[in-house]
Structures are given as C-alpha cells and as structure tokens.
Coordinates of C-alpha atoms in Angstrom, one line a residue:
A1015 CA 91.2 168.2 226.6
K1016 CA 89.1 165.1 226.0
G1017 CA 90.4 164.6 222.5
F1018 CA 87.7 166.4 220.7
R1019 CA 88.2 168.8 217.8
I1020 CA 85.8 171.7 217.7
L1021 CA 84.2 172.1 214.3
A1022 CA 81.9 175.0 215.1
R1023 CA 80.9 177.5 217.8
R1024 CA 77.5 179.1 218.0
W1025 CA 76.4 177.5 214.7
R1026 CA 73.1 178.9 213.6
S1027 CA 70.4 177.6 211.4
P1028 CA 66.8 178.7 210.7
V1029 CA 65.6 176.2 213.2
G1030 CA 68.0 176.7 216.1
E1031 CA 71.5 177.2 217.3
I1032 CA 74.2 174.8 218.5
D1033 CA 76.7 176.2 221.0
I1034 CA 79.5 173.7 220.1
V1035 CA 79.9 171.0 217.5
A1036 CA 82.8 168.7 218.2
R1037 CA 84.2 165.5 216.8
R1038 CA 86.4 162.7 218.1
R1039 CA 87.1 160.0 215.5
S1040 CA 83.7 158.8 214.3
L1041 CA 81.7 160.5 217.1
L1042 CA 80.0 163.8 216.4
V1043 CA 78.9 165.7 219.5
F1044 CA 76.4 168.6 219.7
V1045 CA 77.0 170.5 223.0
E1046 CA 74.6 172.9 224.8
V1047 CA 76.5 175.3 227.1
K1048 CA 74.5 176.7 230.1
A1049 CA 75.8 179.3 232.5
R1050 CA 73.9 180.1 235.7
E1051 CA 74.7 181.2 239.3
R1052 CA 74.5 177.5 240.4
L1053 CA 75.4 174.3 238.5
D1054 CA 72.1 172.7 239.4
D1055 CA 70.2 175.7 237.9
A1056 CA 72.2 175.4 234.7
A1057 CA 71.3 171.7 234.5
W1058 CA 67.5 172.4 234.9
S1059 CA 67.6 175.2 232.3
V1060 CA 67.8 172.9 229.3
T1061 CA 64.0 172.6 228.7
E1062 CA 62.2 170.2 226.5
R1063 CA 61.5 172.9 223.9
Q1064 CA 65.1 173.8 223.8
R1065 CA 66.2 170.2 223.4
A1066 CA 63.8 170.0 220.4
R1067 CA 65.4 173.1 218.8
I1068 CA 68.9 171.7 219.4
V1069 CA 67.9 168.4 217.7
A1070 CA 66.4 170.2 214.8
A1071 CA 69.6 172.3 214.4
A1072 CA 71.7 169.1 214.6
E1073 CA 69.6 167.7 211.8
A1074 CA 70.2 170.8 209.8
W1075 CA 74.0 170.5 210.5
L1076 CA 74.0 166.9 209.3
A1077 CA 72.1 167.8 206.1
H1078 CA 74.5 170.7 205.4
K1079 CA 77.8 169.0 206.4
S1080 CA 77.3 165.3 205.9
D1081 CA 80.3 163.1 206.6
P1082 CA 80.2 159.4 205.9
N1083 CA 82.8 158.8 208.6
I1084 CA 80.4 159.8 211.4
R1085 CA 78.9 156.7 212.9
D1086 CA 77.7 158.0 216.3
I1087 CA 76.0 161.2 217.4
R1088 CA 75.6 162.5 220.9
F1089 CA 74.0 165.5 222.7
D1090 CA 76.1 166.7 225.6
A1091 CA 75.8 169.6 228.0
V1092 CA 78.4 171.8 229.7
L1093 CA 77.3 173.5 232.8
V1094 CA 79.1 176.6 234.0
A1095 CA 78.7 178.6 237.2
P1096 CA 81.0 181.2 238.9
G1097 CA 83.5 179.6 241.3
H1098 CA 83.0 176.1 240.0
I1099 CA 84.8 173.9 237.5
P1100 CA 82.6 173.5 234.4
R1101 CA 80.7 170.2 234.5
H1102 CA 80.6 168.1 231.3
I1103 CA 77.6 165.8 231.0
P1104 CA 78.0 163.3 228.1
A1105 CA 74.8 162.1 226.6
A1106 CA 72.7 164.7 228.5
F1107 CA 69.8 163.9 226.3
D1108 CA 69.0 162.2 223.1
A1109 CA 67.0 163.0 220.0
S1110 CA 64.0 160.9 221.1
Q1111 CA 63.4 162.9 224.3

C-alpha cells in the first residue's frame, strides 16, 4: 500500500532471519514484524540482541543479492495486536544501535 514491492518473506540466513525484505525505487527496507497482545508490548519486544541478528542477516542479504541500484537501506518494524490496525514504524532502528 505504500508503494513497496516485497522481495522476500521470512528470509533465513545462518546468522538470522528477516521477516520482510521490501523495495521502493532505490530504498531497501528490512522489516521486523512483532505480534503481541498490546502494540506497546510488541514495540518493546525488539531487543538489542534481536536487532543485531537482523542487521547481520541484512548484511548477509546484501552480500547474497547485491543490487547497484540500492542507495538507501532502512530497518522498519510492523507491530501487530488483536483488534488494532498494524502500526508501521519507519526507521525503527539503525545498524549502529
């Protein structure tokens, strides 16, 4: 709905998994999807250790599927809870965190 094309779902590498890999023009987005009973609980459930694994998996993706047209990379989160509209958080974290 936001103009992204999904390239992969549940992409796995030896160092971690990425729930969704999406692209819009020259932007590549790695998305972590979290489902909990409350949206706030979902937001807090992306731990530092988990972020490190997602970044490592993103590096593996980039090494495996390099594309010279990609100029920007972003790490987003989508939070899901029963009875609520999913919440998309662009740039939820970055590789340096």
